[in-house]
Amino acid sequence: MTHPTNLTGFNTRAIHVGQSPDPTTGATIPPIYVSSTYTQDGLGQHRGYEYGRGDNPTREALEAALASLEDGDFAVTFASGMAAGDSILRMLKPGDEVVAGLDLYGGVYRLLETVYRPHHHTQVRYIDLTRIDAVPASLSEKTRILWVETPSNPLLQVADIQALATVAHESGALLVVDNTFASPYLQNPLHWGADLVVHSMTKYIAGHSDAIGGAVLGRDPSLGEHLRFIRNAAGATLGPFEAWLILRGLKTLGVRMDRHVANAERVADFLAHHPAVARVYYPGHWTEEAGRIVARQMRAPGGMVSFEVHSALAPDLAAMGRLFTRFRVFSLAESLGGVESLVGHPATMTHAALPAFVRSERGIRDQLIRLSVGIEDYADLEADLRLALDALLEA
Ligand SMILES: *Cc1c(COP(=O)(O)O)cnc(C)c1O
């Protein structure tokens, strides 16, 4: 599928790259090609498409748009964010090492600990990647991958991508950045020297909590070829319906993110001034250094806000449980990045896969609450939070 190359603005590219009118019918929107196979004109004479696990035009339209938005030369989509991450880890050989950030998506931690460490003899180390001075000493000649999530989940800490890329490359490792929380609209890690970017498209990119998908993006064509090979060989392919839904969501990523950020900034500010709240986590707010990193590598801090309520007001899980029943606009749910606001409890939901001692080591307390701030009217969000938190003070 051809696409115009003179498109510069983010929103214009999101709407047009890879999405020229269908050459056969003129359909303005890329059709959902559901065919699992393609009829060939003769022996060895196919038209670039042979079998749906490997090739699909709807998926290619999405990949062209994504690559453009993430400033990459290729995008390879997968059936989920986990499958995307797994396809990167499948490049490892036994004995290779992964160094990952402490504050890591629970599913990635589980994959490393229950699949790669025991079954692939991968060495795995977790370090605080926000303390850049200490990182070089933690890498060895066995380190093949440095894996960072920034902003991180659930504490929304930020790491300096450019500095990490330098450290990784000095010891011959690839820097992989999980860019799910920022989305391509707020941060482009390839621009700062990352080798691969991984996305759970399930979140902001799809944006409507109605599709599961993942993607890996990069510039080195040999990495792109390898990822495509793994996808076809292992088969964690993104289906055409999901590709189409995600492409539909992608068109409005920019306008949605502007609104997520506007609401989240106000929510973070409201929480910081509420007497039931002990601490607010929002990218860049924690230290001056973090503020500088956000100002340099992000266009805005994003739509996620985490906070802790005072343990004296909610001393145990039962009290936290009561608090979670009071939300009316925020839905109690896993996931993030949809238009609707969600509230989650990392200790028992997204990060339940971490052993309790690991959670406490990482500062994920029972009093921690994570918000995915949606694009509803701000006044309704604030009223919902106020009602729930005021009840804590009255109890
Ligand atoms: C959700 C998520 C994943 C996993 O993606 P799925 O699409 O759920 O498989 C990985 N990393 C981060 C940061 C996520 O939020």
Short mmCIF file of C-alpha atoms in Angstrom, two decimals, residues 22-276:
data_model
loop_
_atom_site.label_atom_id
_atom_site.label_comp_id
_atom_site.label_asym_id
_atom_site.label_seq_id
_atom_site.Cartn_x
_atom_site.Cartn_y
_atom_site.Cartn_z
CA ASP A 22 -8.00 1.05 -1.34
CA PRO A 23 -6.67 0.65 -4.91
CA THR A 24 -9.45 -1.72 -6.07
CA THR A 25 -12.54 0.05 -4.73
CA GLY A 26 -11.44 3.47 -3.56
CA ALA A 27 -12.59 2.60 -0.02
CA THR A 28 -11.38 5.53 2.06
CA ILE A 29 -10.75 3.38 5.11
CA PRO A 30 -8.44 0.36 4.84
CA PRO A 31 -10.63 -2.76 4.57
CA ILE A 32 -10.39 -5.64 7.04
CA TYR A 33 -8.78 -8.38 4.97
CA VAL A 34 -9.91 -11.54 6.70
CA SER A 35 -8.58 -14.02 4.15
CA SER A 36 -6.21 -16.55 5.69
CA THR A 37 -4.70 -17.34 2.31
CA TYR A 38 -4.08 -15.66 -1.06
CA THR A 39 -4.69 -17.13 -4.50
CA GLN A 40 -1.55 -17.17 -6.64
CA ASP A 41 -1.47 -16.33 -10.34
CA GLY A 42 0.77 -19.29 -11.09
CA LEU A 43 3.53 -21.31 -9.51
CA GLY A 44 5.82 -18.90 -7.69
CA GLN A 45 3.65 -15.95 -8.79
CA HIS A 46 1.98 -14.45 -5.74
CA ARG A 47 1.25 -10.74 -5.35
CA GLY A 48 3.30 -10.23 -2.20
CA TYR A 49 0.85 -12.11 -0.01
CA GLU A 50 0.86 -15.84 0.61
CA TYR A 51 -0.57 -16.77 4.00
CA GLY A 52 -2.24 -14.73 6.74
CA ARG A 53 0.14 -15.59 9.55
CA GLY A 54 2.89 -13.86 7.64
CA ASP A 55 1.16 -11.20 5.53
CA ASN A 56 -2.00 -9.16 5.87
CA PRO A 57 -2.75 -5.76 4.28
CA THR A 58 -4.81 -4.45 7.23
CA ARG A 59 -1.95 -5.24 9.59
CA GLU A 60 0.52 -3.61 7.20
CA ALA A 61 -1.51 -0.40 7.16
CA LEU A 62 -1.34 -0.28 10.96
CA GLU A 63 2.39 -1.06 10.94
CA ALA A 64 3.16 1.71 8.44
CA ALA A 65 1.28 4.28 10.53
CA LEU A 66 2.88 3.11 13.78
CA ALA A 67 6.41 3.15 12.39
CA SER A 68 5.88 6.70 11.22
CA LEU A 69 4.52 7.87 14.58
CA GLU A 70 7.34 6.27 16.56
CA ASP A 71 10.01 7.62 14.23
CA GLY A 72 10.99 4.06 13.33
CA ASP A 73 11.86 2.28 10.12
CA PHE A 74 9.79 -0.78 10.94
CA ALA A 75 6.91 -1.87 13.14
CA VAL A 76 6.11 -5.52 13.78
CA THR A 77 2.74 -6.11 15.43
CA PHE A 78 1.83 -9.05 17.65
CA ALA A 79 -1.24 -10.62 19.24
CA SER A 80 -0.53 -8.86 22.55
CA GLY A 81 1.99 -6.65 24.28
CA MET A 82 3.36 -9.73 26.04
CA ALA A 83 3.85 -11.54 22.71
CA ALA A 84 5.69 -8.44 21.45
CA GLY A 85 8.01 -8.46 24.46
CA ASP A 86 8.46 -12.21 24.23
CA SER A 87 9.53 -11.95 20.58
CA ILE A 88 12.40 -9.71 21.69
CA LEU A 89 13.45 -12.05 24.51
CA ARG A 90 13.43 -14.97 22.05
CA MET A 91 16.60 -13.49 20.56
CA LEU A 92 18.46 -14.52 23.74
CA LYS A 93 20.68 -17.58 23.88
CA PRO A 94 21.13 -19.68 27.03
CA GLY A 95 23.40 -17.86 29.50
CA ASP A 96 22.63 -14.40 28.09
CA GLU A 97 21.67 -11.77 30.62
CA VAL A 98 18.81 -9.28 30.81
CA VAL A 99 19.13 -6.27 33.07
CA ALA A 100 15.73 -4.74 33.76
CA GLY A 101 14.37 -1.86 35.79
CA LEU A 102 13.07 -2.54 39.31
CA ASP A 103 9.72 -1.02 38.59
CA LEU A 104 8.56 -3.38 35.87
CA TYR A 105 5.20 -4.44 34.41
CA GLY A 106 4.12 -7.51 36.42
CA GLY A 107 3.61 -9.65 33.30
CA VAL A 108 7.12 -8.97 32.01
CA TYR A 109 8.54 -9.84 35.45
CA ARG A 110 6.52 -13.07 35.42
CA LEU A 111 7.70 -13.97 31.91
CA LEU A 112 11.34 -13.44 32.88
CA GLU A 113 11.05 -15.31 36.18
CA THR A 114 8.84 -18.26 35.24
CA VAL A 115 9.77 -18.86 31.59
CA TYR A 116 13.10 -17.34 30.64
CA ARG A 117 15.09 -17.88 33.86
CA PRO A 118 14.14 -21.54 34.41
CA HIS A 119 13.56 -22.76 30.84
CA HIS A 120 15.94 -20.70 28.74
CA HIS A 121 18.72 -20.30 31.34
CA THR A 122 18.49 -16.54 31.03
CA GLN A 123 20.23 -14.55 33.72
CA VAL A 124 18.04 -11.73 34.98
CA ARG A 125 18.97 -8.80 37.16
CA TYR A 126 16.78 -5.92 38.34
CA ILE A 127 18.32 -2.58 39.15
CA ASP A 128 17.18 0.97 39.77
CA LEU A 129 17.54 2.52 36.33
CA THR A 130 16.68 5.97 37.63
CA ARG A 131 20.12 6.06 39.31
CA ILE A 132 22.07 6.29 36.08
CA ASP A 133 25.51 6.50 37.72
CA ALA A 134 25.13 3.02 39.18
CA VAL A 135 23.94 1.36 35.96
CA PRO A 136 27.24 0.73 34.09
CA ALA A 137 28.62 -1.41 36.95
CA SER A 138 25.53 -3.64 36.79
CA LEU A 139 26.06 -4.65 33.17
CA SER A 140 28.44 -7.43 32.21
CA GLU A 141 29.77 -8.86 28.96
CA LYS A 142 26.84 -11.32 29.14
CA THR A 143 24.25 -8.54 29.12
CA ARG A 144 22.42 -8.63 25.81
CA ILE A 145 19.38 -6.55 26.73
CA LEU A 146 18.83 -3.56 28.97
CA TRP A 147 15.05 -3.31 29.47
CA VAL A 148 13.47 -0.14 30.75
CA GLU A 149 9.93 1.05 31.25
CA THR A 150 9.65 4.81 31.45
CA PRO A 151 7.44 6.15 32.89
CA SER A 152 7.33 3.00 34.98
CA ASN A 153 4.45 1.03 36.35
CA PRO A 154 2.99 1.67 38.91
CA LEU A 155 5.26 4.31 40.48
CA LEU A 156 5.68 6.43 37.33
CA GLN A 157 9.41 6.88 37.80
CA VAL A 158 11.33 8.17 34.79
CA ALA A 159 14.69 7.05 33.44
CA ASP A 160 16.98 8.93 31.06
CA ILE A 161 16.69 7.05 27.76
CA GLN A 162 19.64 8.75 26.09
CA ALA A 163 21.96 8.01 29.02
CA LEU A 164 20.77 4.39 29.20
CA ALA A 165 21.35 3.95 25.45
CA THR A 166 24.94 5.09 25.86
CA VAL A 167 25.51 2.69 28.77
CA ALA A 168 23.89 -0.23 26.93
CA HIS A 169 25.85 0.35 23.73
CA GLU A 170 29.16 0.68 25.59
CA SER A 171 28.73 -2.86 26.84
CA GLY A 172 27.34 -4.23 23.58
CA ALA A 173 23.72 -4.58 24.76
CA LEU A 174 20.48 -3.49 23.11
CA LEU A 175 18.33 -0.91 24.85
CA VAL A 176 14.67 -1.90 24.83
CA VAL A 177 12.14 0.70 25.99
CA ASP A 178 8.59 -0.23 26.93
CA ASN A 179 6.84 2.95 25.78
CA THR A 180 3.30 1.84 26.64
CA PHE A 181 2.68 4.45 29.34
CA ALA A 182 3.86 7.41 27.26
CA SER A 183 2.54 6.35 23.84
CA PRO A 184 4.29 7.54 20.65
CA TYR A 185 2.57 10.90 21.05
CA LEU A 186 4.45 11.80 24.23
CA GLN A 187 7.80 10.06 23.80
CA ASN A 188 9.84 8.58 20.95
CA PRO A 189 12.64 6.45 22.47
CA LEU A 190 14.26 5.62 19.10
CA HIS A 191 15.04 9.30 18.78
CA TRP A 192 17.09 9.08 22.02
CA GLY A 193 19.09 6.02 20.93
CA ALA A 194 16.89 3.09 21.98
CA ASP A 195 17.28 0.05 19.72
CA LEU A 196 13.77 -1.31 20.13
CA VAL A 197 10.50 0.10 21.42
CA VAL A 198 7.80 -2.21 22.68
CA HIS A 199 4.14 -1.24 23.03
CA SER A 200 1.10 -2.84 24.51
CA MET A 201 -1.25 -1.37 21.88
CA THR A 202 -4.06 -2.59 24.13
CA LYS A 203 -3.60 0.63 26.11
CA TYR A 204 -3.35 4.18 24.69
CA ILE A 205 -2.73 3.26 21.05
CA ALA A 206 -6.01 1.35 20.68
CA GLY A 207 -7.46 3.63 23.34
CA HIS A 208 -10.95 2.20 23.75
CA SER A 209 -10.37 -0.91 25.89
CA ASP A 210 -11.69 -3.15 23.12
CA ALA A 211 -8.66 -4.85 21.58
CA ILE A 212 -5.50 -6.67 22.66
CA GLY A 213 -2.34 -6.13 20.63
CA GLY A 214 1.36 -5.39 20.80
CA ALA A 215 4.11 -3.97 18.64
CA VAL A 216 7.88 -3.74 18.42
CA LEU A 217 9.48 -0.84 16.57
CA GLY A 218 13.02 -0.06 15.56
CA ARG A 219 15.40 1.09 12.85
CA ASP A 220 17.95 -1.69 12.35
CA PRO A 221 16.54 -3.73 9.44
CA SER A 222 18.18 -6.94 10.66
CA LEU A 223 16.26 -6.65 13.96
CA GLY A 224 13.03 -6.03 12.06
CA GLU A 225 13.61 -9.07 9.87
CA HIS A 226 14.38 -11.21 12.91
CA LEU A 227 11.20 -10.11 14.70
CA ARG A 228 9.10 -10.80 11.62
CA PHE A 229 10.71 -14.20 11.34
CA ILE A 230 9.92 -15.00 14.98
CA ARG A 231 6.33 -13.83 14.55
CA ASN A 232 5.79 -16.06 11.57
CA ALA A 233 7.67 -19.00 13.09
CA ALA A 234 6.05 -18.84 16.55
CA GLY A 235 2.70 -17.50 15.31
CA ALA A 236 1.67 -14.78 17.79
CA THR A 237 0.15 -12.81 14.91
CA LEU A 238 -2.24 -9.88 15.32
CA GLY A 239 -5.63 -10.72 13.81
CA PRO A 240 -7.08 -8.50 11.05
CA PHE A 241 -10.07 -7.35 13.15
CA GLU A 242 -7.79 -6.24 15.97
CA ALA A 243 -5.44 -4.55 13.51
CA TRP A 244 -8.36 -2.57 12.09
CA LEU A 245 -9.76 -1.60 15.50
CA ILE A 246 -6.34 -0.49 16.68
CA LEU A 247 -5.78 1.52 13.50
CA ARG A 248 -9.15 3.18 14.08
CA GLY A 249 -8.07 4.07 17.61
CA LEU A 250 -4.67 5.27 16.49
CA LYS A 251 -6.20 8.04 14.36
CA THR A 252 -7.30 9.92 17.49
CA LEU A 253 -4.27 9.14 19.67
CA GLY A 254 -3.06 12.75 19.63
CA VAL A 255 -6.37 14.35 20.58
CA ARG A 256 -7.03 11.71 23.21
CA MET A 257 -3.59 12.11 24.79
CA ASP A 258 -3.97 15.90 25.00
CA ARG A 259 -7.15 15.38 26.96
CA HIS A 260 -5.73 12.53 29.13
CA VAL A 261 -2.82 14.79 30.06
CA ALA A 262 -4.99 17.83 30.80
CA ASN A 263 -7.23 15.78 33.10
CA ALA A 264 -4.33 13.89 34.75
CA GLU A 265 -2.43 17.08 35.56
CA ARG A 266 -5.49 18.43 37.36
CA VAL A 267 -6.12 15.10 39.12
CA ALA A 268 -2.50 15.00 40.35
CA ASP A 269 -2.85 18.52 41.66
CA PHE A 270 -6.17 17.78 43.36
CA LEU A 271 -4.76 14.67 45.05
CA ALA A 272 -1.65 16.50 46.24
CA HIS A 273 -3.91 18.85 48.21
CA HIS A 274 -6.30 16.26 49.65
CA PRO A 275 -5.73 15.51 53.36
CA ALA A 276 -6.31 11.73 52.96
#
